[in-house]
Amino acid sequence: ATIRLGPGAPVNPGVFGVNDTHADADLLETKPSFRGLLRALGARHVRYIGGSPSSFWDWETGHYIPRDEITRIWPAEHNNWMILLVEKTNALPDGTLGPKAFAEFAGAVGAEVQWLTNMTTRAEDMPAFFEHLRDNDVPVRFVEMDNETYFWGGEFGGEERGERYATRVDALSPVIRDLFPEARIGIVAAEDDFFTADHKRSEPSIAAWNGHITKPEHRPHYDAFVLHPYVMQRGRLDAFGDEASRRQAFLALPQVTLERGARLIAERYGPVPMWITEYNVIGYYGPKSGDSESDKWFQATRDTPWNALYQAGFWLTGLARPDAIEILNHHSVTNLDYGWGLG
């Protein structure tokens, strides 16, 4: 028998990224155990400041913005988990969670920073943020223009919110490119029907989002779409009635999900890579968990090799598709009790 190797492909260095909420008084990034974990995992990217707090973050103090400003946009009673972190985090000395400290952490673990901007509540402060990074010789190669901004109608308004957001991106992008010519910029895109046929949101403002940000006048100001495919939740496997087909669907979902997104983006918008700066493993917790027969089945995969095989599907697809998936960040390497983590 003769074995022939197919054409080679470059290893995708952006696959093994990590998202975590660093806007927290626990100061996770200062702990030797956490730093050792990221080094052992070979994490290639980390996010500053990470997730939803980015929309409510004051980079200069390293604190959240005032509570009343936050709740104007994200009411405390609307699943606002972040509000519980504000008081203790804001009691830290100024700069404890600033960008210089985070750059030191990233360097210590051998990772590159994905810098998240606050286009929601502090867009006017962002030029000074990047000037600060330049003046302190902090490298900038990846910039995310905020996080899940399509949710913040309290700031960006109704059906035109995507246009208002994209206009802010247009203003900041040339500043970043002037200061850091090699930087790549990701714009927040709505998941729409990219990842599953039934995931398109019904709210008119979110349904219209991608139509706004992809207008020709906005396209020169970004290089990639920032997307978060949260798909393994209640009811996802209900169509598969027996255990054998359920197993196959469960293991196939990461590849099918990402390949669908890559194909639809290429068809609709051309060669725009995806930055999957958060992806969940499985919605093991709370209202996302469900109680159907198939939901109970995937609940039972928690803390088992099935969980590891499911995650491997994301990594293997990312490795195979460097053309379409430039960045792939696991949602968290903490929060093991919720099934988000690597355990």
Short mmCIF file of C-alpha atoms in Angstrom, two decimals:
data_model
loop_
_atom_site.label_atom_id
_atom_site.label_comp_id
_atom_site.label_asym_id
_atom_site.label_seq_id
_atom_site.Cartn_x
_atom_site.Cartn_y
_atom_site.Cartn_z
CA ALA A 1 0.00 0.00 0.00
CA THR A 2 1.15 3.51 -0.77
CA ILE A 3 0.44 6.43 1.49
CA ARG A 4 0.34 9.85 -0.13
CA LEU A 5 0.19 13.07 1.83
CA GLY A 6 -2.23 15.74 0.67
CA PRO A 7 -1.36 19.41 0.34
CA GLY A 8 -0.08 21.00 3.53
CA ALA A 9 -1.79 23.83 5.35
CA PRO A 10 -0.33 26.33 7.81
CA VAL A 11 -1.16 25.80 11.46
CA ASN A 12 -3.63 28.43 12.55
CA PRO A 13 -1.96 30.28 15.45
CA GLY A 14 -5.20 32.00 16.46
CA VAL A 15 -7.12 28.90 17.46
CA PHE A 16 -6.04 28.54 21.07
CA GLY A 17 -7.27 31.82 22.52
CA VAL A 18 -8.95 32.38 25.87
CA ASN A 19 -11.66 34.76 27.01
CA ASP A 20 -12.18 35.40 30.72
CA THR A 21 -13.74 38.21 32.71
CA HIS A 22 -10.73 40.11 34.05
CA ALA A 23 -12.82 43.07 35.29
CA ASP A 24 -13.03 41.47 38.70
CA ALA A 25 -11.51 42.21 42.12
CA ASP A 26 -10.34 38.58 42.33
CA LEU A 27 -7.40 39.65 40.13
CA LEU A 28 -7.24 36.29 38.44
CA GLU A 29 -4.44 37.36 36.12
CA THR A 30 -2.07 38.03 39.06
CA LYS A 31 -2.35 34.51 40.47
CA PRO A 32 0.62 32.20 39.73
CA SER A 33 -1.76 29.24 39.41
CA PHE A 34 -3.77 30.92 36.65
CA ARG A 35 -0.68 32.10 34.85
CA GLY A 36 0.74 28.60 35.04
CA LEU A 37 -2.49 27.15 33.67
CA LEU A 38 -2.47 29.44 30.63
CA ARG A 39 1.18 28.65 29.94
CA ALA A 40 0.47 24.93 30.21
CA LEU A 41 -2.51 25.23 27.87
CA GLY A 42 -0.46 27.16 25.32
CA ALA A 43 -2.98 30.02 25.22
CA ARG A 44 -2.13 32.27 22.27
CA HIS A 45 -4.56 35.13 22.91
CA VAL A 46 -6.20 36.80 25.90
CA ARG A 47 -8.80 39.59 25.89
CA TYR A 48 -8.64 42.93 27.67
CA ILE A 49 -10.81 43.50 29.54
CA GLY A 50 -12.97 40.60 28.38
CA GLY A 51 -16.64 40.22 27.43
CA SER A 52 -19.55 42.45 28.47
CA PRO A 53 -17.55 44.61 30.94
CA SER A 54 -15.75 46.12 27.94
CA SER A 55 -18.84 48.19 27.13
CA PHE A 56 -18.80 49.71 30.61
CA TRP A 57 -15.08 50.06 31.28
CA ASP A 58 -12.93 53.11 31.96
CA TRP A 59 -9.46 52.14 30.76
CA GLU A 60 -7.74 55.09 32.46
CA THR A 61 -8.79 54.18 36.00
CA GLY A 62 -9.12 50.45 35.41
CA HIS A 63 -12.62 50.62 36.88
CA TYR A 64 -16.20 50.22 35.77
CA ILE A 65 -18.02 53.41 34.86
CA PRO A 66 -20.55 54.64 37.48
CA ARG A 67 -23.33 52.22 38.30
CA ASP A 68 -26.14 54.53 37.17
CA GLU A 69 -24.56 54.78 33.71
CA ILE A 70 -24.41 51.00 33.49
CA THR A 71 -28.03 50.39 34.54
CA ARG A 72 -29.29 53.03 32.11
CA ILE A 73 -28.21 50.65 29.36
CA TRP A 74 -28.22 47.26 31.09
CA PRO A 75 -30.82 47.26 33.91
CA ALA A 76 -29.73 45.46 37.05
CA GLU A 77 -32.69 43.08 36.93
CA HIS A 78 -32.10 41.99 33.30
CA ASN A 79 -29.69 39.11 33.93
CA ASN A 80 -26.98 41.64 34.73
CA TRP A 81 -24.40 39.36 36.36
CA MET A 82 -21.77 42.06 35.93
CA ILE A 83 -23.36 44.51 38.35
CA LEU A 84 -22.28 42.32 41.27
CA LEU A 85 -18.62 42.95 40.37
CA VAL A 86 -18.74 46.73 40.20
CA GLU A 87 -18.37 47.83 43.83
CA LYS A 88 -15.42 45.60 44.78
CA THR A 89 -13.63 46.14 41.47
CA ASN A 90 -13.96 49.91 41.71
CA ALA A 91 -12.46 49.81 45.20
CA LEU A 92 -9.12 48.66 43.75
CA PRO A 93 -6.39 51.30 43.37
CA ASP A 94 -6.44 53.09 40.02
CA GLY A 95 -4.51 51.21 37.37
CA THR A 96 -4.61 47.81 39.07
CA LEU A 97 -6.67 46.56 36.14
CA GLY A 98 -5.23 49.00 33.63
CA PRO A 99 -3.81 48.11 30.21
CA LYS A 100 -0.14 48.27 31.26
CA ALA A 101 -0.71 45.70 34.01
CA PHE A 102 -2.62 43.48 31.61
CA ALA A 103 0.12 43.70 28.98
CA GLU A 104 2.60 42.50 31.62
CA PHE A 105 0.33 39.55 32.42
CA ALA A 106 0.00 38.62 28.75
CA GLY A 107 3.75 38.77 28.27
CA ALA A 108 4.30 36.57 31.31
CA VAL A 109 2.07 33.81 29.92
CA GLY A 110 3.32 34.15 26.34
CA ALA A 111 0.00 35.35 24.92
CA GLU A 112 -0.99 38.19 22.64
CA VAL A 113 -3.68 40.65 23.72
CA GLN A 114 -6.90 41.24 21.86
CA TRP A 115 -7.67 44.81 22.89
CA LEU A 116 -11.38 45.51 23.33
CA THR A 117 -12.56 49.08 22.92
CA ASN A 118 -15.50 50.68 24.70
CA MET A 119 -17.55 52.07 21.83
CA THR A 120 -20.71 52.06 23.94
CA THR A 121 -20.08 54.45 26.82
CA ARG A 122 -16.55 55.84 26.36
CA ALA A 123 -15.99 56.06 22.61
CA GLU A 124 -14.56 59.57 22.97
CA ASP A 125 -11.80 58.20 25.24
CA MET A 126 -10.58 55.54 22.84
CA PRO A 127 -8.04 57.61 20.86
CA ALA A 128 -6.26 58.39 24.14
CA PHE A 129 -6.35 54.67 25.01
CA PHE A 130 -4.38 53.73 21.89
CA GLU A 131 -2.02 56.68 22.29
CA HIS A 132 -1.32 55.40 25.81
CA LEU A 133 -0.53 51.93 24.46
CA ARG A 134 1.81 53.37 21.84
CA ASP A 135 3.56 55.68 24.31
CA ASN A 136 4.21 52.71 26.61
CA ASP A 137 5.50 50.46 23.80
CA VAL A 138 2.60 48.05 24.22
CA PRO A 139 2.08 46.00 21.04
CA VAL A 140 -1.31 46.14 19.34
CA ARG A 141 -2.10 43.65 16.59
CA PHE A 142 -5.76 42.75 17.23
CA VAL A 143 -8.51 45.21 18.16
CA GLU A 144 -12.13 44.28 18.83
CA MET A 145 -14.53 47.18 18.48
CA ASP A 146 -16.37 46.39 21.73
CA ASN A 147 -18.43 43.31 22.64
CA GLU A 148 -22.01 42.33 21.65
CA THR A 149 -22.95 45.97 21.13
CA TYR A 150 -26.14 44.99 19.28
CA PHE A 151 -27.76 44.45 22.70
CA TRP A 152 -27.28 48.03 23.89
CA GLY A 153 -30.38 49.77 22.59
CA GLY A 154 -30.24 52.06 25.60
CA GLU A 155 -27.19 53.67 23.99
CA PHE A 156 -27.47 53.02 20.26
CA GLY A 157 -31.25 53.25 19.88
CA GLY A 158 -33.71 51.22 17.78
CA GLU A 159 -33.50 49.94 14.22
CA GLU A 160 -30.63 52.27 13.35
CA ARG A 161 -28.40 51.10 16.20
CA GLY A 162 -26.09 49.20 13.85
CA GLU A 163 -25.56 52.37 11.81
CA ARG A 164 -24.80 54.44 14.91
CA TYR A 165 -22.32 51.86 16.12
CA ALA A 166 -20.61 51.56 12.70
CA THR A 167 -20.23 55.35 12.53
CA ARG A 168 -18.27 55.27 15.79
CA VAL A 169 -16.09 52.49 14.38
CA ASP A 170 -15.46 54.60 11.26
CA ALA A 171 -14.17 57.45 13.43
CA LEU A 172 -11.81 55.37 15.57
CA SER A 173 -10.43 52.99 12.96
CA PRO A 174 -8.18 55.53 11.17
CA VAL A 175 -6.73 56.59 14.53
CA ILE A 176 -5.78 52.99 15.33
CA ARG A 177 -4.34 52.35 11.89
CA ASP A 178 -2.24 55.53 12.09
CA LEU A 179 -0.80 54.56 15.48
CA PHE A 180 -0.49 50.83 14.75
CA PRO A 181 -0.29 50.25 10.97
CA GLU A 182 -0.15 46.46 11.36
CA ALA A 183 -3.23 46.25 13.60
CA ARG A 184 -6.22 44.23 12.46
CA ILE A 185 -9.67 45.43 13.47
CA GLY A 186 -12.76 43.33 14.14
CA ILE A 187 -16.27 44.78 14.06
CA VAL A 188 -19.10 43.27 16.10
CA ALA A 189 -21.47 41.34 13.81
CA ALA A 190 -24.80 39.81 14.77
CA GLU A 191 -24.84 36.00 14.72
CA ASP A 192 -28.03 36.18 12.64
CA ASP A 193 -28.57 32.82 10.90
CA PHE A 194 -24.86 32.22 10.35
CA PHE A 195 -24.53 29.30 12.74
CA THR A 196 -27.99 27.70 12.84
CA ALA A 197 -31.01 28.29 10.64
CA ASP A 198 -33.28 29.19 13.58
CA HIS A 199 -30.91 31.47 15.46
CA LYS A 200 -31.82 34.73 13.70
CA ARG A 201 -33.09 37.15 16.30
CA SER A 202 -36.57 38.60 15.83
CA GLU A 203 -35.81 42.09 17.21
CA PRO A 204 -35.80 44.43 14.17
CA SER A 205 -32.77 46.33 15.43
CA ILE A 206 -30.63 43.18 15.67
CA ALA A 207 -32.01 41.67 12.46
CA ALA A 208 -30.98 44.87 10.65
CA TRP A 209 -27.55 45.09 12.30
CA ASN A 210 -25.40 43.36 9.68
CA GLY A 211 -27.06 45.29 6.89
CA HIS A 212 -25.82 48.49 8.50
CA ILE A 213 -22.27 47.50 9.35
CA THR A 214 -21.61 46.01 5.88
CA LYS A 215 -22.55 49.13 3.92
CA PRO A 216 -19.77 50.10 1.47
CA GLU A 217 -18.84 53.23 3.40
CA HIS A 218 -18.13 51.20 6.55
CA ARG A 219 -16.29 48.26 4.99
CA PRO A 220 -12.82 49.89 4.78
CA HIS A 221 -12.74 50.35 8.55
CA TYR A 222 -12.55 46.72 9.68
CA ASP A 223 -10.88 43.46 8.71
CA ALA A 224 -13.00 40.78 10.39
CA PHE A 225 -16.37 39.97 11.94
CA VAL A 226 -16.44 39.39 15.71
CA LEU A 227 -18.95 36.59 16.39
CA HIS A 228 -20.06 34.49 19.38
CA PRO A 229 -21.75 31.19 18.46
CA TYR A 230 -23.80 30.16 21.49
CA VAL A 231 -25.63 27.21 19.99
CA MET A 232 -25.59 24.11 22.21
CA GLN A 233 -28.57 25.01 24.36
CA ARG A 234 -31.98 23.59 25.21
CA GLY A 235 -33.76 21.80 22.39
CA ARG A 236 -30.78 21.75 20.05
CA LEU A 237 -30.74 17.93 19.80
CA ASP A 238 -34.51 17.34 20.01
CA ALA A 239 -34.66 16.39 16.33
CA PHE A 240 -32.46 13.34 17.04
CA GLY A 241 -34.64 10.75 18.71
CA ASP A 242 -32.25 7.88 19.34
CA GLU A 243 -28.97 7.84 21.17
CA ALA A 244 -26.83 6.87 18.18
CA SER A 245 -27.98 9.80 16.03
CA ARG A 246 -27.83 12.13 19.04
CA ARG A 247 -24.19 11.21 19.62
CA GLN A 248 -23.30 11.87 16.00
CA ALA A 249 -25.09 15.22 15.94
CA PHE A 250 -23.51 16.30 19.21
CA LEU A 251 -19.98 15.62 18.01
CA ALA A 252 -20.61 17.10 14.55
CA LEU A 253 -22.13 20.36 15.77
CA PRO A 254 -18.89 22.38 16.25
CA GLN A 255 -17.68 21.70 12.71
CA VAL A 256 -21.12 22.11 11.14
CA THR A 257 -21.67 25.35 13.04
CA LEU A 258 -18.39 27.00 12.05
CA GLU A 259 -18.44 25.75 8.46
CA ARG A 260 -21.97 27.07 7.98
CA GLY A 261 -20.90 30.48 9.27
CA ALA A 262 -17.85 30.56 7.01
CA ARG A 263 -19.89 29.60 3.96
CA LEU A 264 -22.70 32.12 4.50
CA ILE A 265 -20.31 34.98 5.23
CA ALA A 266 -18.32 34.21 2.06
CA GLU A 267 -21.51 34.10 -0.01
CA ARG A 268 -22.96 37.31 1.39
CA TYR A 269 -19.97 39.51 2.18
CA GLY A 270 -16.92 38.02 0.51
CA PRO A 271 -13.65 36.98 2.18
CA VAL A 272 -14.22 38.42 5.67
CA PRO A 273 -12.66 36.15 8.32
CA MET A 274 -14.45 35.30 11.56
CA TRP A 275 -13.04 36.17 14.95
CA ILE A 276 -14.84 33.78 17.29
CA THR A 277 -13.73 35.68 20.36
CA GLU A 278 -16.08 33.69 22.60
CA TYR A 279 -17.60 30.30 21.98
CA ASN A 280 -19.40 28.26 24.56
CA VAL A 281 -18.84 24.61 25.14
CA ILE A 282 -22.37 23.68 26.18
CA GLY A 283 -25.21 25.54 27.93
CA TYR A 284 -25.08 23.32 31.00
CA TYR A 285 -26.60 25.88 33.33
CA GLY A 286 -29.88 27.62 34.19
CA PRO A 287 -32.48 28.49 31.56
CA LYS A 288 -30.29 27.26 28.71
CA SER A 289 -30.17 23.70 30.00
CA GLY A 290 -33.70 22.47 29.20
CA ASP A 291 -35.52 19.33 30.34
CA SER A 292 -36.33 17.36 27.18
CA GLU A 293 -34.96 13.85 26.69
CA SER A 294 -32.16 15.15 24.47
CA ASP A 295 -31.43 18.00 26.88
CA LYS A 296 -30.99 15.51 29.69
CA TRP A 297 -28.67 13.53 27.45
CA PHE A 298 -26.33 16.44 26.78
CA GLN A 299 -26.49 17.48 30.43
CA ALA A 300 -24.99 14.09 31.24
CA THR A 301 -21.94 14.85 29.08
CA ARG A 302 -20.69 17.38 31.61
CA ASP A 303 -17.29 16.46 33.06
CA THR A 304 -16.95 13.47 30.75
CA PRO A 305 -14.81 12.68 27.69
CA TRP A 306 -17.83 13.64 25.54
CA ASN A 307 -17.29 17.22 26.64
CA ALA A 308 -13.63 17.08 25.61
CA LEU A 309 -14.46 15.57 22.21
CA TYR A 310 -17.06 18.27 21.60
CA GLN A 311 -14.50 21.00 22.32
CA ALA A 312 -11.96 19.29 20.07
CA GLY A 313 -14.40 19.76 17.18
CA PHE A 314 -14.02 23.54 17.47
CA TRP A 315 -10.24 23.38 17.62
CA LEU A 316 -9.88 20.95 14.72
CA THR A 317 -12.17 23.02 12.51
CA GLY A 318 -10.28 26.18 13.40
CA LEU A 319 -6.97 24.52 12.60
CA ALA A 320 -8.29 23.34 9.24
CA ARG A 321 -9.79 26.70 8.23
CA PRO A 322 -7.24 29.49 8.83
CA ASP A 323 -8.74 31.27 5.82
CA ALA A 324 -12.14 31.62 7.51
CA ILE A 325 -11.40 31.47 11.25
CA GLU A 326 -8.62 33.83 12.26
CA ILE A 327 -9.30 33.79 16.01
CA LEU A 328 -11.00 31.18 18.20
CA ASN A 329 -11.30 31.88 21.93
CA HIS A 330 -12.69 29.44 24.44
CA HIS A 331 -15.26 31.24 26.59
CA SER A 332 -13.48 30.59 29.86
CA VAL A 333 -10.96 28.37 31.55
CA THR A 334 -12.58 29.13 34.88
CA ASN A 335 -16.28 28.74 35.74
CA LEU A 336 -15.88 24.97 35.80
CA ASP A 337 -19.05 24.68 37.90
CA TYR A 338 -21.07 25.93 34.94
CA GLY A 339 -19.45 23.70 32.38
CA TRP A 340 -17.87 26.60 30.50
CA GLY A 341 -14.32 25.70 31.40
CA LEU A 342 -11.82 23.28 30.00
CA GLY A 343 -12.40 20.64 32.67
#
